[in-house]
GROMACS .gro file of C-alpha atoms in nm:
model
  306
    1MET     CA    1  -4.668   8.283  -2.920
    2SER     CA    2  -4.929   8.362  -2.657
    3ARG     CA    3  -5.222   8.133  -2.589
    4ARG     CA    4  -5.456   8.399  -2.734
    5GLN     CA    5  -5.252   8.412  -3.053
    6LEU     CA    6  -5.243   8.034  -3.066
    7LEU     CA    7  -5.621   8.004  -3.040
    8ARG     CA    8  -5.668   8.275  -3.304
    9HIS     CA    9  -5.460   8.074  -3.549
   10ALA     CA   10  -5.651   7.753  -3.480
   11GLY     CA   11  -5.991   7.650  -3.608
   12TRP     CA   12  -5.956   7.695  -3.983
   13PHE     CA   13  -6.171   7.392  -4.040
   14GLY     CA   14  -6.346   7.387  -4.373
   15SER     CA   15  -6.126   7.656  -4.525
   16ALA     CA   16  -5.859   7.619  -4.786
   17VAL     CA   17  -5.521   7.727  -4.649
   18VAL     CA   18  -5.287   7.844  -4.923
   19LEU     CA   19  -4.913   7.869  -4.884
   20THR     CA   20  -4.766   8.147  -5.094
   21VAL     CA   21  -4.395   8.198  -5.150
   22ALA     CA   22  -4.329   8.572  -5.146
   23GLY     CA   23  -3.992   8.736  -5.102
   24GLY     CA   24  -3.837   8.409  -4.995
   25GLU     CA   25  -4.093   8.355  -4.719
   26VAL     CA   26  -4.377   8.106  -4.716
   27VAL     CA   27  -4.696   8.271  -4.602
   28SER     CA   28  -5.011   8.080  -4.512
   29HIS     CA   29  -5.352   8.238  -4.518
   30ILE     CA   30  -5.717   8.143  -4.538
   31ALA     CA   31  -5.804   8.111  -4.902
   32HIS     CA   32  -6.044   8.345  -5.070
   33ASP     CA   33  -6.267   8.235  -5.356
   34LYS     CA   34  -5.994   8.324  -5.606
   35ASP     CA   35  -5.742   8.108  -5.418
   36SER     CA   36  -5.989   7.821  -5.382
   37ALA     CA   37  -6.053   7.833  -5.755
   38ALA     CA   38  -5.677   7.817  -5.816
   39ALA     CA   39  -5.644   7.522  -5.579
   40ALA     CA   40  -5.937   7.347  -5.747
   41ALA     CA   41  -5.781   7.405  -6.087
   42THR     CA   42  -5.454   7.255  -5.963
   43ALA     CA   43  -5.637   6.956  -5.816
   44ALA     CA   44  -5.804   6.897  -6.150
   45ASP     CA   45  -5.472   6.908  -6.336
   46ALA     CA   46  -5.359   6.554  -6.415
   47ASP     CA   47  -4.994   6.663  -6.389
   48ALA     CA   48  -5.031   6.811  -6.039
   49LEU     CA   49  -4.925   6.638  -5.719
   50ARG     CA   50  -5.228   6.547  -5.510
   51PHE     CA   51  -5.202   6.370  -5.178
   52VAL     CA   52  -5.408   6.319  -4.863
   53GLN     CA   53  -5.315   6.332  -4.494
   54ILE     CA   54  -5.520   6.141  -4.239
   55SER     CA   55  -5.423   6.104  -3.875
   56ASP     CA   56  -5.492   5.964  -3.531
   57SER     CA   57  -5.742   5.690  -3.611
   58HIS     CA   58  -5.678   5.516  -3.274
   59ILE     CA   59  -5.821   5.182  -3.388
   60GLY     CA   60  -5.896   4.989  -3.068
   61PHE     CA   61  -6.001   5.293  -2.863
   62THR     CA   62  -6.312   5.243  -2.652
   63GLY     CA   63  -6.476   5.530  -2.470
   64PRO     CA   64  -6.764   5.775  -2.479
   65ALA     CA   65  -6.569   6.027  -2.690
   66ASN     CA   66  -6.623   5.794  -2.987
   67THR     CA   67  -6.791   5.459  -2.937
   68ASP     CA   68  -6.702   5.335  -3.288
   69VAL     CA   69  -6.365   5.463  -3.413
   70THR     CA   70  -6.361   5.188  -3.677
   71ALA     CA   71  -6.676   5.327  -3.838
   72SER     CA   72  -6.529   5.679  -3.830
   73PHE     CA   73  -6.210   5.558  -3.999
   74ASN     CA   74  -6.414   5.379  -4.263
   75GLU     CA   75  -6.601   5.705  -4.329
   76ALA     CA   76  -6.267   5.884  -4.365
   77ILE     CA   77  -6.155   5.627  -4.622
   78GLU     CA   78  -6.483   5.664  -4.810
   79GLN     CA   79  -6.434   6.040  -4.808
   80VAL     CA   80  -6.085   6.003  -4.956
   81ASN     CA   81  -6.228   5.776  -5.223
   82SER     CA   82  -6.491   6.041  -5.302
   83LEU     CA   83  -6.259   6.337  -5.351
   84GLY     CA   84  -6.306   6.336  -5.726
   85PHE     CA   85  -5.942   6.254  -5.792
   86ARG     CA   86  -5.714   5.963  -5.712
   87PRO     CA   87  -5.446   6.088  -5.471
   88ASP     CA   88  -5.085   6.013  -5.566
   89PHE     CA   89  -5.047   5.889  -5.211
   90VAL     CA   90  -5.207   5.892  -4.868
   91MET     CA   91  -5.005   5.964  -4.555
   92HIS     CA   92  -5.126   5.857  -4.209
   93THR     CA   93  -4.941   6.068  -3.951
   94GLY     CA   94  -4.957   5.833  -3.659
   95ASP     CA   95  -5.161   5.675  -3.383
   96LEU     CA   96  -5.302   5.430  -3.631
   97THR     CA   97  -5.382   5.210  -3.331
   98HIS     CA   98  -5.462   5.282  -2.969
   99LEU     CA   99  -5.265   5.007  -2.797
  100SER     CA  100  -5.024   4.865  -3.058
  101THR     CA  101  -5.168   4.513  -3.055
  102ALA     CA  102  -5.102   4.284  -3.351
  103ALA     CA  103  -5.477   4.260  -3.417
  104GLN     CA  104  -5.514   4.640  -3.425
  105PHE     CA  105  -5.221   4.682  -3.667
  106ASP     CA  106  -5.363   4.410  -3.890
  107GLN     CA  107  -5.705   4.576  -3.886
  108VAL     CA  108  -5.559   4.912  -3.989
  109ARG     CA  109  -5.349   4.751  -4.260
  110GLN     CA  110  -5.654   4.581  -4.407
  111MET     CA  111  -5.862   4.898  -4.388
  112LEU     CA  112  -5.594   5.102  -4.564
  113THR     CA  113  -5.600   4.860  -4.858
  114GLN     CA  114  -5.947   5.003  -4.932
  115VAL     CA  115  -5.806   5.349  -5.010
  116ARG     CA  116  -5.796   5.417  -5.383
  117THR     CA  117  -5.449   5.568  -5.416
  118GLY     CA  118  -5.109   5.497  -5.565
  119ARG     CA  119  -4.932   5.441  -5.234
  120VAL     CA  120  -4.996   5.457  -4.860
  121PHE     CA  121  -4.731   5.589  -4.622
  122THR     CA  122  -4.731   5.608  -4.244
  123VAL     CA  123  -4.533   5.744  -3.951
  124PRO     CA  124  -4.586   5.605  -3.600
  125GLY     CA  125  -4.753   5.778  -3.309
  126GLU     CA  126  -4.675   5.713  -2.945
  127HIS     CA  127  -4.982   5.486  -2.927
  128ASP     CA  128  -4.819   5.273  -3.199
  129SER     CA  129  -4.520   5.212  -2.975
  130VAL     CA  130  -4.689   5.101  -2.655
  131GLY     CA  131  -4.468   4.860  -2.463
  132ASP     CA  132  -4.238   4.750  -2.747
  133SER     CA  133  -4.060   5.065  -2.877
  134GLY     CA  134  -4.246   5.036  -3.206
  135ARG     CA  135  -4.135   4.686  -3.309
  136ALA     CA  136  -4.490   4.565  -3.391
  137TYR     CA  137  -4.553   4.884  -3.591
  138ARG     CA  138  -4.237   4.837  -3.795
  139GLN     CA  139  -4.322   4.471  -3.861
  140THR     CA  140  -4.645   4.587  -4.026
  141PHE     CA  141  -4.553   4.924  -4.177
  142GLY     CA  142  -4.174   4.953  -4.160
  143ALA     CA  143  -4.068   4.791  -4.488
  144GLY     CA  144  -3.808   4.996  -4.672
  145THR     CA  145  -3.745   5.237  -4.384
  146THR     CA  146  -3.419   5.326  -4.211
  147GLY     CA  147  -3.323   5.309  -3.844
  148ASP     CA  148  -3.636   5.307  -3.626
  149GLY     CA  149  -3.867   5.372  -3.921
  150TRP     CA  150  -3.772   5.704  -4.084
  151TYR     CA  151  -3.741   5.751  -4.461
  152SER     CA  152  -3.768   5.995  -4.750
  153PHE     CA  153  -3.894   5.993  -5.108
  154ASP     CA  154  -3.940   6.223  -5.407
  155THR     CA  155  -4.229   6.282  -5.642
  156HIS     CA  156  -4.343   6.569  -5.868
  157GLY     CA  157  -4.030   6.768  -5.783
  158VAL     CA  158  -4.106   6.768  -5.407
  159HIS     CA  159  -3.883   6.601  -5.148
  160PHE     CA  160  -4.070   6.431  -4.862
  161ILE     CA  161  -3.917   6.335  -4.528
  162ALA     CA  162  -4.102   6.108  -4.282
  163LEU     CA  163  -3.971   6.131  -3.926
  164VAL     CA  164  -4.021   5.927  -3.609
  165ASN     CA  165  -4.038   6.139  -3.293
  166THR     CA  166  -4.242   5.912  -3.069
  167LEU     CA  167  -3.969   5.685  -2.937
  168SER     CA  168  -3.745   5.769  -2.640
  169LEU     CA  169  -4.024   5.989  -2.505
  170GLU     CA  170  -3.982   6.165  -2.177
  171LYS     CA  171  -4.239   6.439  -2.211
  172LEU     CA  172  -4.169   6.595  -2.549
  173GLY     CA  173  -4.114   6.425  -2.882
  174HIS     CA  174  -3.757   6.327  -2.961
  175LEU     CA  175  -3.571   6.258  -3.287
  176GLY     CA  176  -3.226   6.154  -3.173
  177ALA     CA  177  -2.878   6.193  -3.319
  178ALA     CA  178  -2.904   5.907  -3.571
  179GLN     CA  179  -3.222   6.045  -3.728
  180ILE     CA  180  -3.090   6.401  -3.739
  181ASP     CA  181  -2.779   6.271  -3.914
  182PHE     CA  182  -3.007   6.091  -4.161
  183VAL     CA  183  -3.175   6.422  -4.248
  184ARG     CA  184  -2.840   6.597  -4.281
  185LYS     CA  185  -2.720   6.343  -4.538
  186ASP     CA  186  -3.062   6.315  -4.702
  187VAL     CA  187  -3.088   6.684  -4.798
  188ALA     CA  188  -2.718   6.749  -4.862
  189GLY     CA  189  -2.744   6.705  -5.239
  190LEU     CA  190  -3.073   6.886  -5.291
  191SER     CA  191  -3.105   7.223  -5.460
  192SER     CA  192  -3.223   7.498  -5.224
  193ASP     CA  193  -3.530   7.562  -5.442
  194THR     CA  194  -3.657   7.205  -5.390
  195PRO     CA  195  -3.990   7.217  -5.200
  196ILE     CA  196  -3.959   7.016  -4.877
  197VAL     CA  197  -4.249   6.849  -4.694
  198VAL     CA  198  -4.182   6.690  -4.355
  199PHE     CA  199  -4.420   6.446  -4.186
  200SER     CA  200  -4.412   6.365  -3.816
  201HIS     CA  201  -4.660   6.265  -3.547
  202ILE     CA  202  -4.570   6.509  -3.271
  203PRO     CA  203  -4.535   6.875  -3.379
  204LEU     CA  204  -4.184   6.993  -3.461
  205PHE     CA  205  -4.267   7.337  -3.318
  206ALA     CA  206  -4.352   7.436  -2.962
  207MET     CA  207  -4.730   7.421  -2.992
  208TYR     CA  208  -4.791   7.351  -2.621
  209PRO     CA  209  -4.493   7.193  -2.443
  210ALA     CA  210  -4.682   7.168  -2.112
  211TRP     CA  211  -4.880   6.885  -2.273
  212GLY     CA  212  -4.584   6.740  -2.462
  213TRP     CA  213  -4.694   6.902  -2.790
  214SER     CA  214  -4.344   6.975  -2.916
  215THR     CA  215  -4.017   6.798  -3.006
  216ASP     CA  216  -3.716   6.872  -2.790
  217ASP     CA  217  -3.447   6.847  -3.062
  218ALA     CA  218  -3.649   6.962  -3.364
  219LEU     CA  219  -3.448   7.284  -3.400
  220GLN     CA  220  -3.149   7.075  -3.514
  221VAL     CA  221  -3.351   6.940  -3.808
  222LEU     CA  222  -3.510   7.276  -3.887
  223ALA     CA  223  -3.163   7.431  -3.902
  224LEU     CA  224  -3.071   7.177  -4.172
  225LEU     CA  225  -3.377   7.290  -4.372
  226ARG     CA  226  -3.320   7.663  -4.330
  227ARG     CA  227  -3.157   7.704  -4.673
  228PHE     CA  228  -3.465   7.575  -4.858
  229ALA     CA  229  -3.709   7.833  -4.990
  230SER     CA  230  -4.021   7.638  -4.892
  231VAL     CA  231  -4.056   7.387  -4.607
  232THR     CA  232  -4.395   7.251  -4.497
  233CYS     CA  233  -4.428   7.039  -4.181
  234LEU     CA  234  -4.744   6.830  -4.143
  235ASN     CA  235  -4.817   6.655  -3.813
  236GLY     CA  236  -5.090   6.482  -3.615
  237HIS     CA  237  -5.105   6.410  -3.239
  238VAL     CA  238  -5.298   6.718  -3.125
  239HIS     CA  239  -5.631   6.620  -3.288
  240GLN     CA  240  -5.706   6.975  -3.404
  241LEU     CA  241  -5.615   7.216  -3.679
  242PHE     CA  242  -5.342   7.467  -3.623
  243SER     CA  243  -5.112   7.658  -3.856
  244LYS     CA  244  -4.820   7.893  -3.812
  245THR     CA  245  -4.521   8.017  -4.011
  246GLU     CA  246  -4.166   8.068  -3.887
  247GLY     CA  247  -3.936   8.205  -4.156
  248ASN     CA  248  -3.927   7.958  -4.444
  249VAL     CA  249  -4.116   7.689  -4.252
  250THR     CA  250  -4.494   7.651  -4.224
  251PHE     CA  251  -4.641   7.407  -3.973
  252HIS     CA  252  -4.985   7.248  -4.007
  253SER     CA  253  -5.136   7.021  -3.742
  254ALA     CA  254  -5.409   6.788  -3.867
  255THR     CA  255  -5.729   6.683  -3.702
  256THR     CA  256  -5.823   6.324  -3.619
  257THR     CA  257  -6.059   6.056  -3.745
  258ALA     CA  258  -6.125   5.934  -3.387
  259TYR     CA  259  -6.204   6.194  -3.117
  260PRO     CA  260  -6.121   6.556  -3.032
  261LEU     CA  261  -5.874   6.676  -2.770
  262PRO     CA  262  -5.914   7.005  -2.583
  263ALA     CA  263  -5.759   7.327  -2.708
  264PRO     CA  264  -5.427   7.396  -2.532
  265GLY     CA  265  -5.481   7.499  -2.170
  266LYS     CA  266  -5.857   7.454  -2.191
  267ALA     CA  267  -5.856   7.140  -1.972
  268PRO     CA  268  -5.637   6.988  -1.700
  269ALA     CA  269  -5.492   6.737  -1.950
  270PRO     CA  270  -5.518   6.641  -2.319
  271THR     CA  271  -5.785   6.374  -2.268
  272PRO     CA  272  -6.057   6.264  -2.516
  273GLN     CA  273  -6.345   6.512  -2.526
  274VAL     CA  274  -6.709   6.407  -2.534
  275LEU     CA  275  -6.906   6.636  -2.762
  276PRO     CA  276  -7.283   6.690  -2.757
  277ALA     CA  277  -7.483   6.438  -2.958
  278GLY     CA  278  -7.448   6.485  -3.331
  279GLN     CA  279  -7.139   6.708  -3.316
  280LEU     CA  280  -6.856   6.451  -3.325
  281LYS     CA  281  -6.812   6.456  -3.703
  282ASP     CA  282  -6.759   6.832  -3.692
  283ALA     CA  283  -6.430   6.764  -3.509
  284LEU     CA  284  -6.310   6.483  -3.738
  285GLY     CA  285  -6.180   6.510  -4.092
  286ILE     CA  286  -5.923   6.459  -4.364
  287ARG     CA  287  -5.675   6.689  -4.541
  288SER     CA  288  -5.597   6.710  -4.912
  289VAL     CA  289  -5.289   6.882  -5.056
  290THR     CA  290  -5.228   6.990  -5.415
  291TYR     CA  291  -4.916   7.125  -5.579
  292LYS     CA  292  -4.792   7.188  -5.931
  293ALA     CA  293  -4.431   7.283  -5.984
  294GLY     CA  294  -4.381   7.638  -6.109
  295ALA     CA  295  -4.751   7.715  -6.138
  296THR     CA  296  -4.920   7.746  -5.799
  297PRO     CA  297  -4.828   7.736  -5.431
  298LEU     CA  298  -4.882   7.425  -5.220
  299ALA     CA  299  -5.250   7.435  -5.125
  300ILE     CA  300  -5.396   7.260  -4.820
  301THR     CA  301  -5.766   7.195  -4.772
  302ASP     CA  302  -5.912   7.049  -4.452
  303THR     CA  303  -6.254   6.889  -4.477
  304ARG     CA  304  -6.490   6.779  -4.203
  305LEU     CA  305  -6.588   6.414  -4.179
  306ALA     CA  306  -6.948   6.467  -4.274
   0.00000   0.00000   0.00000
């Protein structure tokens, strides 16, 4: 994909993105009013699956790009609690903290207890593994996980896989043989019409490898998921919205609750961006996802933190 194509696909903030299964392929597109109404109807259905993705809160960050990331994360939590429905679960896709200190992990843990939801899940970002290969992260959030923190679970007929690709970093994300073998065994007994949702911090596709925005061995996992009719990969790390479809797999990068990063190639490096006064919240947000088996496609809605 060229940089021009990449930028054209980005920036769907505020729109509902609907994934439609047609002819065996999952197609994402900006929702029209009809689609939004369908998504809203699904969200209102008590039997539907409804969950929220938040990402990259960077608790402990200090800098002009956001002088109070704690307040921003609190606003994100309040926004989740004001959605008009109680999510079945909330997933934080990494970089909960900025420097992996015990105090920062404890602060995030306490803040997440304020979310009105059935369960809270997390995957680690590279900032959650600073200096200790993720041991402090796993002590706080790793209960019930396998290996270095990966796991899976099922609800509402959907199979969810939470991956760790922020350890053993050189430049790109990395999964490793043990984790890939976990996925192989994890999906072996699933029917091919089971919807699959994969969470990771670093993108599983080559969004912008020059900045490390990809995972070097992701193709091995994606090959294991090729037989499934619908696979949705949700990630953080890049602090901006992006969506693309490759065959049966649709990738969605989430925005952040902390500070924006530049669009790929728009700056010398992916460093925190200082926005003009009053514009920071336009770059921050949360994501809600709704799904009802056999009735509607998986629907993703990204909402600004405002």
